[in-house]
Every structure is written in C-alpha cells, then in structure tokens.
C-alpha cells in the first residue's frame, strides 16, 4: 500500500514523497482451552471406536463409567448449589463500588437478551414457518402456548414433551410419524434459545472487561457454541457450563464476580430461553411434515395396499376352510 505525502519546501515548491507499507499476516497463540480441537478430537475418537468394534469395548466402557461418575458428582454439586450460588452473589455485591451503574448494565444486558429471544420466537420462527408451509404462523403459535406455560416453571424442555405431542397431534393434526421422530430429537439437541443466551452473555462479559471482539472471534465462538449447545442437557442452568467453555475459546476471563452477576438473573433467563427451545421443537414438526409430505403419502399408500392384500388373503383362506363337525341327515 502506497501513501503519497506532499511537503512544502522553504522556496515554496512541492515535493511528493512515497511511503510504502508492507502488510503481512501473523499468527499468534491465544491462551485458553482449545475447545474446537477438543470437539474435533472427540468426534474422531468416537468414530474410531465405532470402526474398531469389539476390540474397543474397554475404551467405550471406560468413558461410559466416566459419564456415570461425572453425573453423580454433578448431582452432589446441585444439592449444595443454592448455598454456593447465594454466597457467590452476596460476595460479588459486597465488592461492587458503584451498585447503580452495575444495575443499569445488568438491565441493558437483560433487555438485549430478551429482545433476542422475542425476535427468535415472534419473527424468525414465524417467517420460516410461513415460507415453508404457507400457513398463518401465529395461529400455530397460539395452539402451542400450553407448552410454553408448562416448560416455564421447571425450567426444562423435556418436561413439556407430552404436551408437545398433544398440541402438535391433537390441536394441529400433524402426522404422528413426524412427531414421534422430530420431537424427541428436538428436546435432546435443539438449543437455539440457549445459544442466544450464551453468545449474549459472552459479549456482555467481554464488554465489562473492555475487550474488543473482532468478527473472526465471534464466528469461531458461534460455531463452537452451535456444536456445544447440542451437548447441553435438558436440565436447568446447563448453559452456564457451555458459557464457561465459550468464554475460554474467546479468551474472556469469566471470573467469579462476572459469573455471580449472571447467576443473579439465571432464574429468569433460564426460563425464557427454555420457552424458546420448546417453541423451536414445535415449529420443526410442520416444517419436516411439509418437506416430507410426498414420502409420507407414498408410505401411507403402500401400507394401505399391503393391508388390503392381507385382508383379501384372509378372506380367501376363510373361504377355503372345509366345514367339519356338521352331520347331514338322510
């Protein structure tokens, strides 16, 4: 890149000087957990274990036992979490010098989070529903409000699974084959509301530390969040664990003080994002049914033909059965 600079000499003449700048790319090491590397290695490890087969059973049993031990430790931690979280929040409040400013900052964070969830529920989902099905999305939205009220209290999208079946099949007449396939998978892996919370919280914490996040960092964090949000269980406050890993990926020091501020609002943010997750599960059902309508009709036609032939065979067999036990009189 060349920059031309004009200088005026003592005798009034102009001299143009050309200054050259050499731009070069540099790679640098960022401290923290290589989350994407861990995810890629985990996928490769699982694929290799499946490919090896019976010889890799000891590795499979080891990780299965490790999951059981980890879940038991998490259960112990959950029992003591009310005491720990209360102490964490109280210690963070005591250390705050300007409580009014922090309250305003937390209010702006919550409003941003709430706007993102509302856009997802009232704009993004309805637009996709209308484009694919060509039906009124808000009418469908009204029929599944019962699901949102159910999952708001626990908060867990798995609790609302029976009501998702009820609203989709009985109130909207959707195919049971689609609901039986889509809804259990959606409850397990769909975490769009949780991902909005994770990214919003990570950016909020970065701003409190005065850290500027470039576009590349946001893209990498978004990809990592999409992958890791699938692993989030349908249990309350499970997104906090993913947030810690995302913060490490973005090189954000998520200390106890910032975590305490997020936990102070966790009781309401967890419920709001759970409703988004549950609503997304419901919206996926008509989406999949519309895209697979031709295959579903063909399958129904084949089943009907098979049942018709079966009935004809049964009738023929009944007609060929000899009549026994009847004595004819001379």
PDB file of C-alpha atoms in Angstrom:
ATOM      1  CA  UNK A   1       0.000   0.000   0.000  1.00  0.00           C
ATOM      2  CA  UNK A   2       1.407   3.378  -1.046  1.00  0.00           C
ATOM      3  CA  UNK A   3       0.646   6.721   0.549  1.00  0.00           C
ATOM      4  CA  UNK A   4       1.627   9.973  -1.226  1.00  0.00           C
ATOM      5  CA  UNK A   5       2.562  12.824   1.100  1.00  0.00           C
ATOM      6  CA  UNK A   6       3.033  16.405  -0.179  1.00  0.00           C
ATOM      7  CA  UNK A   7       5.526  18.602   1.637  1.00  0.00           C
ATOM      8  CA  UNK A   8       6.194  22.284   1.037  1.00  0.00           C
ATOM      9  CA  UNK A   9       9.866  23.287   0.951  1.00  0.00           C
ATOM     10  CA  UNK A  10      11.304  26.638   2.035  1.00  0.00           C
ATOM     11  CA  UNK A  11      11.277  28.026  -1.501  1.00  0.00           C
ATOM     12  CA  UNK A  12       7.567  27.247  -1.967  1.00  0.00           C
ATOM     13  CA  UNK A  13       7.934  24.194  -4.200  1.00  0.00           C
ATOM     14  CA  UNK A  14       6.098  20.929  -3.523  1.00  0.00           C
ATOM     15  CA  UNK A  15       7.853  17.613  -3.097  1.00  0.00           C
ATOM     16  CA  UNK A  16       5.922  14.333  -3.228  1.00  0.00           C
ATOM     17  CA  UNK A  17       7.229  11.536  -1.059  1.00  0.00           C
ATOM     18  CA  UNK A  18       6.010   7.988  -1.483  1.00  0.00           C
ATOM     19  CA  UNK A  19       5.818   5.909   1.680  1.00  0.00           C
ATOM     20  CA  UNK A  20       5.418   2.166   1.337  1.00  0.00           C
ATOM     21  CA  UNK A  21       3.804  -0.043   3.959  1.00  0.00           C
ATOM     22  CA  UNK A  22       4.181  -3.795   3.905  1.00  0.00           C
ATOM     23  CA  UNK A  23       1.202  -5.682   5.302  1.00  0.00           C
ATOM     24  CA  UNK A  24       1.799  -9.205   6.470  1.00  0.00           C
ATOM     25  CA  UNK A  25      -0.271 -11.811   8.294  1.00  0.00           C
ATOM     26  CA  UNK A  26       0.938 -13.068  11.628  1.00  0.00           C
ATOM     27  CA  UNK A  27      -0.187 -15.997  13.702  1.00  0.00           C
ATOM     28  CA  UNK A  28      -0.256 -15.758  17.450  1.00  0.00           C
ATOM     29  CA  UNK A  29      -1.028 -18.074  20.315  1.00  0.00           C
ATOM     30  CA  UNK A  30      -4.073 -17.348  22.465  1.00  0.00           C
ATOM     31  CA  UNK A  31      -4.165 -18.815  25.935  1.00  0.00           C
ATOM     32  CA  UNK A  32      -7.148 -20.890  26.966  1.00  0.00           C
ATOM     33  CA  UNK A  33      -8.835 -24.186  26.168  1.00  0.00           C
ATOM     34  CA  UNK A  34      -8.782 -25.252  22.522  1.00  0.00           C
ATOM     35  CA  UNK A  35     -12.490 -26.051  22.506  1.00  0.00           C
ATOM     36  CA  UNK A  36     -12.813 -26.708  18.783  1.00  0.00           C
ATOM     37  CA  UNK A  37      -9.811 -29.004  18.960  1.00  0.00           C
ATOM     38  CA  UNK A  38     -11.356 -30.957  21.827  1.00  0.00           C
ATOM     39  CA  UNK A  39     -14.638 -31.299  19.907  1.00  0.00           C
ATOM     40  CA  UNK A  40     -12.882 -32.436  16.720  1.00  0.00           C
ATOM     41  CA  UNK A  41     -10.798 -34.967  18.652  1.00  0.00           C
ATOM     42  CA  UNK A  42     -13.915 -36.278  20.431  1.00  0.00           C
ATOM     43  CA  UNK A  43     -15.710 -36.839  17.118  1.00  0.00           C
ATOM     44  CA  UNK A  44     -12.662 -38.589  15.658  1.00  0.00           C
ATOM     45  CA  UNK A  45     -12.250 -40.704  18.791  1.00  0.00           C
ATOM     46  CA  UNK A  46     -15.898 -41.799  18.754  1.00  0.00           C
ATOM     47  CA  UNK A  47     -15.766 -42.650  15.054  1.00  0.00           C
ATOM     48  CA  UNK A  48     -12.581 -44.680  15.570  1.00  0.00           C
ATOM     49  CA  UNK A  49     -14.103 -46.601  18.499  1.00  0.00           C
ATOM     50  CA  UNK A  50     -17.157 -47.453  16.392  1.00  0.00           C
ATOM     51  CA  UNK A  51     -14.961 -48.520  13.475  1.00  0.00           C
ATOM     52  CA  UNK A  52     -12.771 -50.819  15.588  1.00  0.00           C
ATOM     53  CA  UNK A  53     -15.757 -52.619  17.099  1.00  0.00           C
ATOM     54  CA  UNK A  54     -15.462 -55.181  19.887  1.00  0.00           C
ATOM     55  CA  UNK A  55     -11.758 -54.591  20.448  1.00  0.00           C
ATOM     56  CA  UNK A  56     -12.541 -51.009  21.567  1.00  0.00           C
ATOM     57  CA  UNK A  57     -15.113 -52.077  24.160  1.00  0.00           C
ATOM     58  CA  UNK A  58     -12.763 -51.315  27.102  1.00  0.00           C
ATOM     59  CA  UNK A  59     -12.469 -47.703  25.926  1.00  0.00           C
ATOM     60  CA  UNK A  60     -16.243 -47.486  25.488  1.00  0.00           C
ATOM     61  CA  UNK A  61     -16.875 -48.921  28.968  1.00  0.00           C
ATOM     62  CA  UNK A  62     -14.309 -46.539  30.465  1.00  0.00           C
ATOM     63  CA  UNK A  63     -15.985 -43.425  29.071  1.00  0.00           C
ATOM     64  CA  UNK A  64     -19.420 -44.788  29.970  1.00  0.00           C
ATOM     65  CA  UNK A  65     -18.290 -45.249  33.561  1.00  0.00           C
ATOM     66  CA  UNK A  66     -16.686 -41.802  33.496  1.00  0.00           C
ATOM     67  CA  UNK A  67     -20.020 -40.270  32.469  1.00  0.00           C
ATOM     68  CA  UNK A  68     -21.737 -42.037  35.373  1.00  0.00           C
ATOM     69  CA  UNK A  69     -19.152 -40.804  37.873  1.00  0.00           C
ATOM     70  CA  UNK A  70     -19.328 -37.266  36.494  1.00  0.00           C
ATOM     71  CA  UNK A  71     -23.124 -37.177  36.682  1.00  0.00           C
ATOM     72  CA  UNK A  72     -23.007 -38.354  40.300  1.00  0.00           C
ATOM     73  CA  UNK A  73     -20.567 -35.556  41.155  1.00  0.00           C
ATOM     74  CA  UNK A  74     -22.832 -33.059  39.410  1.00  0.00           C
ATOM     75  CA  UNK A  75     -25.779 -34.298  41.470  1.00  0.00           C
ATOM     76  CA  UNK A  76     -23.796 -33.685  44.652  1.00  0.00           C
ATOM     77  CA  UNK A  77     -22.893 -30.211  43.437  1.00  0.00           C
ATOM     78  CA  UNK A  78     -26.547 -29.457  42.631  1.00  0.00           C
ATOM     79  CA  UNK A  79     -27.562 -30.269  46.201  1.00  0.00           C
ATOM     80  CA  UNK A  80     -25.140 -27.662  47.534  1.00  0.00           C
ATOM     81  CA  UNK A  81     -25.628 -25.171  44.680  1.00  0.00           C
ATOM     82  CA  UNK A  82     -28.185 -22.941  46.497  1.00  0.00           C
ATOM     83  CA  UNK A  83     -25.694 -22.261  49.286  1.00  0.00           C
ATOM     84  CA  UNK A  84     -22.795 -21.768  46.889  1.00  0.00           C
ATOM     85  CA  UNK A  85     -24.676 -19.526  44.453  1.00  0.00           C
ATOM     86  CA  UNK A  86     -26.076 -17.366  47.267  1.00  0.00           C
ATOM     87  CA  UNK A  87     -22.616 -16.914  48.749  1.00  0.00           C
ATOM     88  CA  UNK A  88     -21.180 -16.124  45.318  1.00  0.00           C
ATOM     89  CA  UNK A  89     -23.803 -13.465  44.604  1.00  0.00           C
ATOM     90  CA  UNK A  90     -23.503 -11.872  48.041  1.00  0.00           C
ATOM     91  CA  UNK A  91     -19.706 -11.664  47.802  1.00  0.00           C
ATOM     92  CA  UNK A  92     -19.979 -10.068  44.346  1.00  0.00           C
ATOM     93  CA  UNK A  93     -22.487  -7.484  45.597  1.00  0.00           C
ATOM     94  CA  UNK A  94     -20.259  -6.559  48.530  1.00  0.00           C
ATOM     95  CA  UNK A  95     -17.322  -5.896  46.178  1.00  0.00           C
ATOM     96  CA  UNK A  96     -19.340  -3.626  43.866  1.00  0.00           C
ATOM     97  CA  UNK A  97     -18.344   0.009  44.277  1.00  0.00           C
ATOM     98  CA  UNK A  98     -20.997   1.609  42.059  1.00  0.00           C
ATOM     99  CA  UNK A  99     -24.113  -0.502  42.532  1.00  0.00           C
ATOM    100  CA  UNK A 100     -26.318   1.817  40.456  1.00  0.00           C
ATOM    101  CA  UNK A 101     -24.078   1.598  37.411  1.00  0.00           C
ATOM    102  CA  UNK A 102     -23.852  -2.171  37.658  1.00  0.00           C
ATOM    103  CA  UNK A 103     -27.636  -2.370  37.955  1.00  0.00           C
ATOM    104  CA  UNK A 104     -28.060  -0.318  34.784  1.00  0.00           C
ATOM    105  CA  UNK A 105     -25.555  -2.517  32.960  1.00  0.00           C
ATOM    106  CA  UNK A 106     -27.353  -5.681  34.037  1.00  0.00           C
ATOM    107  CA  UNK A 107     -30.657  -4.147  32.985  1.00  0.00           C
ATOM    108  CA  UNK A 108     -29.313  -3.430  29.492  1.00  0.00           C
ATOM    109  CA  UNK A 109     -27.950  -6.968  29.292  1.00  0.00           C
ATOM    110  CA  UNK A 110     -31.316  -8.449  30.234  1.00  0.00           C
ATOM    111  CA  UNK A 111     -33.158  -6.242  27.733  1.00  0.00           C
ATOM    112  CA  UNK A 112     -30.743  -7.295  24.969  1.00  0.00           C
ATOM    113  CA  UNK A 113     -31.210 -10.948  25.890  1.00  0.00           C
ATOM    114  CA  UNK A 114     -34.995 -10.549  25.977  1.00  0.00           C
ATOM    115  CA  UNK A 115     -35.078  -8.795  22.592  1.00  0.00           C
ATOM    116  CA  UNK A 116     -33.067 -11.624  21.058  1.00  0.00           C
ATOM    117  CA  UNK A 117     -35.434 -14.252  22.442  1.00  0.00           C
ATOM    118  CA  UNK A 118     -38.514 -12.316  21.288  1.00  0.00           C
ATOM    119  CA  UNK A 119     -37.085 -11.918  17.783  1.00  0.00           C
ATOM    120  CA  UNK A 120     -36.421 -15.643  17.634  1.00  0.00           C
ATOM    121  CA  UNK A 121     -39.902 -16.568  18.843  1.00  0.00           C
ATOM    122  CA  UNK A 122     -42.019 -13.903  17.130  1.00  0.00           C
ATOM    123  CA  UNK A 123     -40.072 -13.172  13.939  1.00  0.00           C
ATOM    124  CA  UNK A 124     -37.597 -15.881  12.932  1.00  0.00           C
ATOM    125  CA  UNK A 125     -39.769 -18.923  13.689  1.00  0.00           C
ATOM    126  CA  UNK A 126     -42.937 -17.468  12.092  1.00  0.00           C
ATOM    127  CA  UNK A 127     -41.088 -16.367   8.935  1.00  0.00           C
ATOM    128  CA  UNK A 128     -39.605 -19.836   8.405  1.00  0.00           C
ATOM    129  CA  UNK A 129     -42.992 -21.425   9.132  1.00  0.00           C
ATOM    130  CA  UNK A 130     -44.787 -19.212   6.611  1.00  0.00           C
ATOM    131  CA  UNK A 131     -42.145 -19.639   3.885  1.00  0.00           C
ATOM    132  CA  UNK A 132     -42.222 -23.430   4.131  1.00  0.00           C
ATOM    133  CA  UNK A 133     -45.867 -24.224   4.950  1.00  0.00           C
ATOM    134  CA  UNK A 134     -47.631 -21.125   3.550  1.00  0.00           C
ATOM    135  CA  UNK A 135     -49.859 -21.049   6.631  1.00  0.00           C
ATOM    136  CA  UNK A 136     -50.510 -18.470   9.340  1.00  0.00           C
ATOM    137  CA  UNK A 137     -47.650 -18.951  11.827  1.00  0.00           C
ATOM    138  CA  UNK A 138     -49.273 -17.028  14.661  1.00  0.00           C
ATOM    139  CA  UNK A 139     -52.289 -19.335  14.590  1.00  0.00           C
ATOM    140  CA  UNK A 140     -49.929 -22.244  15.119  1.00  0.00           C
ATOM    141  CA  UNK A 141     -48.125 -20.211  17.773  1.00  0.00           C
ATOM    142  CA  UNK A 142     -51.372 -19.787  19.670  1.00  0.00           C
ATOM    143  CA  UNK A 143     -52.074 -23.530  19.674  1.00  0.00           C
ATOM    144  CA  UNK A 144     -48.753 -24.338  21.375  1.00  0.00           C
ATOM    145  CA  UNK A 145     -48.918 -21.733  24.145  1.00  0.00           C
ATOM    146  CA  UNK A 146     -49.731 -24.517  26.585  1.00  0.00           C
ATOM    147  CA  UNK A 147     -46.264 -25.955  26.011  1.00  0.00           C
ATOM    148  CA  UNK A 148     -44.617 -22.631  26.879  1.00  0.00           C
ATOM    149  CA  UNK A 149     -46.510 -22.343  30.151  1.00  0.00           C
ATOM    150  CA  UNK A 150     -45.527 -25.889  31.122  1.00  0.00           C
ATOM    151  CA  UNK A 151     -41.787 -25.599  30.419  1.00  0.00           C
ATOM    152  CA  UNK A 152     -41.523 -22.150  32.028  1.00  0.00           C
ATOM    153  CA  UNK A 153     -41.852 -23.409  35.584  1.00  0.00           C
ATOM    154  CA  UNK A 154     -39.268 -26.266  35.877  1.00  0.00           C
ATOM    155  CA  UNK A 155     -37.435 -24.966  33.580  1.00  0.00           C
ATOM    156  CA  UNK A 156     -36.802 -27.934  31.270  1.00  0.00           C
ATOM    157  CA  UNK A 157     -37.972 -28.599  27.727  1.00  0.00           C
ATOM    158  CA  UNK A 158     -38.048 -32.347  28.439  1.00  0.00           C
ATOM    159  CA  UNK A 159     -40.905 -31.804  30.908  1.00  0.00           C
ATOM    160  CA  UNK A 160     -43.075 -30.365  28.141  1.00  0.00           C
ATOM    161  CA  UNK A 161     -42.568 -33.277  25.720  1.00  0.00           C
ATOM    162  CA  UNK A 162     -46.008 -34.875  26.358  1.00  0.00           C
ATOM    163  CA  UNK A 163     -47.682 -31.503  25.825  1.00  0.00           C
ATOM    164  CA  UNK A 164     -45.723 -31.025  22.592  1.00  0.00           C
ATOM    165  CA  UNK A 165     -47.202 -34.287  21.301  1.00  0.00           C
ATOM    166  CA  UNK A 166     -50.661 -33.188  22.412  1.00  0.00           C
ATOM    167  CA  UNK A 167     -50.517 -29.738  20.795  1.00  0.00           C
ATOM    168  CA  UNK A 168     -48.957 -30.932  17.545  1.00  0.00           C
ATOM    169  CA  UNK A 169     -51.131 -34.005  17.007  1.00  0.00           C
ATOM    170  CA  UNK A 170     -54.494 -33.107  18.532  1.00  0.00           C
ATOM    171  CA  UNK A 171     -54.663 -29.345  18.040  1.00  0.00           C
ATOM    172  CA  UNK A 172     -52.852 -29.125  14.686  1.00  0.00           C
ATOM    173  CA  UNK A 173     -53.470 -32.575  13.201  1.00  0.00           C
ATOM    174  CA  UNK A 174     -49.826 -33.220  12.385  1.00  0.00           C
ATOM    175  CA  UNK A 175     -48.670 -36.668  11.378  1.00  0.00           C
ATOM    176  CA  UNK A 176     -47.776 -38.887  14.326  1.00  0.00           C
ATOM    177  CA  UNK A 177     -44.893 -40.403  12.412  1.00  0.00           C
ATOM    178  CA  UNK A 178     -43.279 -36.968  12.195  1.00  0.00           C
ATOM    179  CA  UNK A 179     -43.922 -36.016  15.817  1.00  0.00           C
ATOM    180  CA  UNK A 180     -42.588 -39.352  17.104  1.00  0.00           C
ATOM    181  CA  UNK A 181     -39.378 -38.759  15.164  1.00  0.00           C
ATOM    182  CA  UNK A 182     -38.834 -34.994  15.458  1.00  0.00           C
ATOM    183  CA  UNK A 183     -39.876 -34.076  18.993  1.00  0.00           C
ATOM    184  CA  UNK A 184     -37.636 -36.480  20.985  1.00  0.00           C
ATOM    185  CA  UNK A 185     -34.633 -35.461  18.876  1.00  0.00           C
ATOM    186  CA  UNK A 186     -35.529 -31.783  19.220  1.00  0.00           C
ATOM    187  CA  UNK A 187     -35.749 -31.994  23.002  1.00  0.00           C
ATOM    188  CA  UNK A 188     -32.311 -33.620  23.027  1.00  0.00           C
ATOM    189  CA  UNK A 189     -30.349 -31.380  20.633  1.00  0.00           C
ATOM    190  CA  UNK A 190     -32.319 -28.183  19.939  1.00  0.00           C
ATOM    191  CA  UNK A 191     -30.840 -25.307  21.969  1.00  0.00           C
ATOM    192  CA  UNK A 192     -31.413 -22.128  19.940  1.00  0.00           C
ATOM    193  CA  UNK A 193     -32.592 -20.169  22.969  1.00  0.00           C
ATOM    194  CA  UNK A 194     -29.608 -21.360  24.989  1.00  0.00           C
ATOM    195  CA  UNK A 195     -27.216 -20.322  22.216  1.00  0.00           C
ATOM    196  CA  UNK A 196     -28.656 -16.788  22.204  1.00  0.00           C
ATOM    197  CA  UNK A 197     -28.043 -16.581  25.947  1.00  0.00           C
ATOM    198  CA  UNK A 198     -24.512 -17.983  25.670  1.00  0.00           C
ATOM    199  CA  UNK A 199     -23.391 -15.543  22.983  1.00  0.00           C
ATOM    200  CA  UNK A 200     -25.116 -12.557  24.607  1.00  0.00           C
ATOM    201  CA  UNK A 201     -23.531 -13.346  27.977  1.00  0.00           C
ATOM    202  CA  UNK A 202     -20.081 -13.831  26.476  1.00  0.00           C
ATOM    203  CA  UNK A 203     -20.211 -10.487  24.665  1.00  0.00           C
ATOM    204  CA  UNK A 204     -21.569  -8.799  27.802  1.00  0.00           C
ATOM    205  CA  UNK A 205     -18.714 -10.121  29.950  1.00  0.00           C
ATOM    206  CA  UNK A 206     -16.176  -9.081  27.302  1.00  0.00           C
ATOM    207  CA  UNK A 207     -17.577  -5.548  27.283  1.00  0.00           C
ATOM    208  CA  UNK A 208     -17.371  -5.303  31.072  1.00  0.00           C
ATOM    209  CA  UNK A 209     -13.648  -6.059  30.796  1.00  0.00           C
ATOM    210  CA  UNK A 210     -13.222  -3.640  27.895  1.00  0.00           C
ATOM    211  CA  UNK A 211     -12.292  -6.416  25.449  1.00  0.00           C
ATOM    212  CA  UNK A 212     -12.954  -5.736  21.762  1.00  0.00           C
ATOM    213  CA  UNK A 213     -14.107  -8.826  19.865  1.00  0.00           C
ATOM    214  CA  UNK A 214     -13.391  -8.968  16.147  1.00  0.00           C
ATOM    215  CA  UNK A 215     -15.525 -10.717  13.554  1.00  0.00           C
ATOM    216  CA  UNK A 216     -13.345 -13.814  13.373  1.00  0.00           C
ATOM    217  CA  UNK A 217     -13.580 -14.387  17.112  1.00  0.00           C
ATOM    218  CA  UNK A 218     -17.360 -14.058  17.026  1.00  0.00           C
ATOM    219  CA  UNK A 219     -17.642 -16.507  14.117  1.00  0.00           C
ATOM    220  CA  UNK A 220     -15.446 -19.097  15.848  1.00  0.00           C
ATOM    221  CA  UNK A 221     -17.344 -18.659  19.105  1.00  0.00           C
ATOM    222  CA  UNK A 222     -20.660 -19.006  17.254  1.00  0.00           C
ATOM    223  CA  UNK A 223     -19.570 -22.240  15.592  1.00  0.00           C
ATOM    224  CA  UNK A 224     -18.275 -23.635  18.860  1.00  0.00           C
ATOM    225  CA  UNK A 225     -21.499 -22.588  20.591  1.00  0.00           C
ATOM    226  CA  UNK A 226     -23.642 -24.295  17.934  1.00  0.00           C
ATOM    227  CA  UNK A 227     -21.718 -27.533  18.351  1.00  0.00           C
ATOM    228  CA  UNK A 228     -21.510 -27.491  22.136  1.00  0.00           C
ATOM    229  CA  UNK A 229     -25.111 -26.358  22.640  1.00  0.00           C
ATOM    230  CA  UNK A 230     -26.164 -29.687  21.153  1.00  0.00           C
ATOM    231  CA  UNK A 231     -24.416 -31.361  24.098  1.00  0.00           C
ATOM    232  CA  UNK A 232     -26.333 -29.292  26.654  1.00  0.00           C
ATOM    233  CA  UNK A 233     -28.733 -31.444  28.636  1.00  0.00           C
ATOM    234  CA  UNK A 234     -32.381 -30.559  29.075  1.00  0.00           C
ATOM    235  CA  UNK A 235     -31.795 -29.608  32.717  1.00  0.00           C
ATOM    236  CA  UNK A 236     -31.912 -26.194  34.405  1.00  0.00           C
ATOM    237  CA  UNK A 237     -28.878 -23.892  34.125  1.00  0.00           C
ATOM    238  CA  UNK A 238     -26.905 -26.308  31.948  1.00  0.00           C
ATOM    239  CA  UNK A 239     -25.987 -23.471  29.558  1.00  0.00           C
ATOM    240  CA  UNK A 240     -23.648 -21.981  32.165  1.00  0.00           C
ATOM    241  CA  UNK A 241     -21.206 -24.842  31.605  1.00  0.00           C
ATOM    242  CA  UNK A 242     -21.098 -24.154  27.872  1.00  0.00           C
ATOM    243  CA  UNK A 243     -20.694 -20.442  28.578  1.00  0.00           C
ATOM    244  CA  UNK A 244     -17.541 -21.153  30.571  1.00  0.00           C
ATOM    245  CA  UNK A 245     -16.032 -23.079  27.650  1.00  0.00           C
ATOM    246  CA  UNK A 246     -17.069 -20.424  25.108  1.00  0.00           C
ATOM    247  CA  UNK A 247     -15.509 -17.711  27.270  1.00  0.00           C
ATOM    248  CA  UNK A 248     -12.274 -19.682  27.302  1.00  0.00           C
ATOM    249  CA  UNK A 249     -12.416 -20.022  23.499  1.00  0.00           C
ATOM    250  CA  UNK A 250     -12.861 -16.243  23.149  1.00  0.00           C
ATOM    251  CA  UNK A 251     -10.088 -15.607  25.719  1.00  0.00           C
ATOM    252  CA  UNK A 252     -12.528 -13.872  28.080  1.00  0.00           C
ATOM    253  CA  UNK A 253     -11.667 -14.107  31.796  1.00  0.00           C
ATOM    254  CA  UNK A 254     -15.037 -15.134  33.220  1.00  0.00           C
ATOM    255  CA  UNK A 255     -14.232 -14.623  36.891  1.00  0.00           C
ATOM    256  CA  UNK A 256     -16.418 -15.316  39.926  1.00  0.00           C
ATOM    257  CA  UNK A 257     -17.627 -11.697  40.051  1.00  0.00           C
ATOM    258  CA  UNK A 258     -18.992 -11.735  36.482  1.00  0.00           C
ATOM    259  CA  UNK A 259     -20.387 -15.229  36.907  1.00  0.00           C
ATOM    260  CA  UNK A 260     -22.200 -14.126  40.053  1.00  0.00           C
ATOM    261  CA  UNK A 261     -23.877 -11.291  38.127  1.00  0.00           C
ATOM    262  CA  UNK A 262     -25.110 -13.749  35.506  1.00  0.00           C
ATOM    263  CA  UNK A 263     -26.333 -16.177  38.165  1.00  0.00           C
ATOM    264  CA  UNK A 264     -28.329 -13.365  39.784  1.00  0.00           C
ATOM    265  CA  UNK A 265     -30.527 -13.298  36.645  1.00  0.00           C
ATOM    266  CA  UNK A 266     -30.305 -17.013  35.920  1.00  0.00           C
ATOM    267  CA  UNK A 267     -33.682 -17.782  37.460  1.00  0.00           C
ATOM    268  CA  UNK A 268     -35.499 -15.750  34.785  1.00  0.00           C
ATOM    269  CA  UNK A 269     -33.102 -16.076  31.822  1.00  0.00           C
ATOM    270  CA  UNK A 270     -33.161 -19.862  32.132  1.00  0.00           C
ATOM    271  CA  UNK A 271     -36.945 -19.924  31.914  1.00  0.00           C
ATOM    272  CA  UNK A 272     -37.137 -17.566  28.956  1.00  0.00           C
ATOM    273  CA  UNK A 273     -34.586 -19.461  26.887  1.00  0.00           C
ATOM    274  CA  UNK A 274     -36.298 -22.765  27.737  1.00  0.00           C
ATOM    275  CA  UNK A 275     -39.534 -21.487  26.184  1.00  0.00           C
ATOM    276  CA  UNK A 276     -37.586 -20.640  23.011  1.00  0.00           C
ATOM    277  CA  UNK A 277     -36.128 -24.139  22.893  1.00  0.00           C
ATOM    278  CA  UNK A 278     -39.534 -25.759  23.349  1.00  0.00           C
ATOM    279  CA  UNK A 279     -41.188 -23.490  20.792  1.00  0.00           C
ATOM    280  CA  UNK A 280     -38.490 -24.325  18.261  1.00  0.00           C
ATOM    281  CA  UNK A 281     -39.211 -28.028  18.731  1.00  0.00           C
ATOM    282  CA  UNK A 282     -42.875 -27.446  17.932  1.00  0.00           C
ATOM    283  CA  UNK A 283     -42.149 -25.336  14.842  1.00  0.00           C
ATOM    284  CA  UNK A 284     -39.860 -28.004  13.399  1.00  0.00           C
ATOM    285  CA  UNK A 285     -42.699 -30.557  13.193  1.00  0.00           C
ATOM    286  CA  UNK A 286     -44.811 -28.812  10.485  1.00  0.00           C
ATOM    287  CA  UNK A 287     -41.570 -27.853   8.739  1.00  0.00           C
ATOM    288  CA  UNK A 288     -40.498 -31.503   8.428  1.00  0.00           C
ATOM    289  CA  UNK A 289     -44.008 -32.701   7.602  1.00  0.00           C
ATOM    290  CA  UNK A 290     -44.295 -30.239   4.709  1.00  0.00           C
ATOM    291  CA  UNK A 291     -40.926 -31.209   3.274  1.00  0.00           C
ATOM    292  CA  UNK A 292     -41.637 -34.941   3.622  1.00  0.00           C
ATOM    293  CA  UNK A 293     -45.311 -34.867   2.606  1.00  0.00           C
ATOM    294  CA  UNK A 294     -44.726 -36.764  -0.656  1.00  0.00           C
ATOM    295  CA  UNK A 295     -42.780 -39.554   1.043  1.00  0.00           C
ATOM    296  CA  UNK A 296     -45.366 -39.790   3.818  1.00  0.00           C
ATOM    297  CA  UNK A 297     -48.216 -40.100   1.309  1.00  0.00           C
ATOM    298  CA  UNK A 298     -46.352 -42.793  -0.612  1.00  0.00           C
ATOM    299  CA  UNK A 299     -45.700 -44.722   2.567  1.00  0.00           C
ATOM    300  CA  UNK A 300     -49.354 -44.438   3.596  1.00  0.00           C
ATOM    301  CA  UNK A 301     -50.421 -45.667   0.145  1.00  0.00           C
ATOM    302  CA  UNK A 302     -48.099 -48.672   0.357  1.00  0.00           C
ATOM    303  CA  UNK A 303     -49.373 -49.507   3.831  1.00  0.00           C
ATOM    304  CA  UNK A 304     -52.977 -49.296   2.613  1.00  0.00           C
ATOM    305  CA  UNK A 305     -52.228 -51.613  -0.326  1.00  0.00           C
ATOM    306  CA  UNK A 306     -50.474 -54.061   1.975  1.00  0.00           C
ATOM    307  CA  UNK A 307     -53.425 -54.120   4.380  1.00  0.00           C
ATOM    308  CA  UNK A 308     -55.881 -54.605   1.503  1.00  0.00           C
ATOM    309  CA  UNK A 309     -53.935 -57.577   0.166  1.00  0.00           C
ATOM    310  CA  UNK A 310     -53.686 -59.009   3.651  1.00  0.00           C
ATOM    311  CA  UNK A 311     -57.462 -58.758   4.086  1.00  0.00           C
ATOM    312  CA  UNK A 312     -58.022 -60.439   0.704  1.00  0.00           C
ATOM    313  CA  UNK A 313     -55.717 -63.301   1.634  1.00  0.00           C
ATOM    314  CA  UNK A 314     -57.522 -63.759   4.944  1.00  0.00           C
ATOM    315  CA  UNK A 315     -60.896 -63.846   3.175  1.00  0.00           C
ATOM    316  CA  UNK A 316     -59.634 -66.425   0.689  1.00  0.00           C
ATOM    317  CA  UNK A 317     -58.271 -68.590   3.483  1.00  0.00           C
ATOM    318  CA  UNK A 318     -61.581 -68.427   5.329  1.00  0.00           C
ATOM    319  CA  UNK A 319     -63.462 -69.415   2.149  1.00  0.00           C
ATOM    320  CA  UNK A 320     -61.223 -72.481   1.618  1.00  0.00           C
ATOM    321  CA  UNK A 321     -61.619 -73.844   5.191  1.00  0.00           C
ATOM    322  CA  UNK A 322     -63.667 -77.109   4.983  1.00  0.00           C
ATOM    323  CA  UNK A 323     -66.814 -77.263   7.088  1.00  0.00           C
ATOM    324  CA  UNK A 324     -66.329 -80.046   9.648  1.00  0.00           C
ATOM    325  CA  UNK A 325     -68.385 -81.281  12.550  1.00  0.00           C
ATOM    326  CA  UNK A 326     -71.686 -80.959  10.637  1.00  0.00           C
ATOM    327  CA  UNK A 327     -73.621 -84.173  10.137  1.00  0.00           C
ATOM    328  CA  UNK A 328     -76.021 -84.381   7.258  1.00  0.00           C
ATOM    329  CA  UNK A 329     -79.245 -86.278   7.826  1.00  0.00           C
ATOM    330  CA  UNK A 330     -80.512 -88.791   5.216  1.00  0.00           C
TER     331      UNK A 330
END
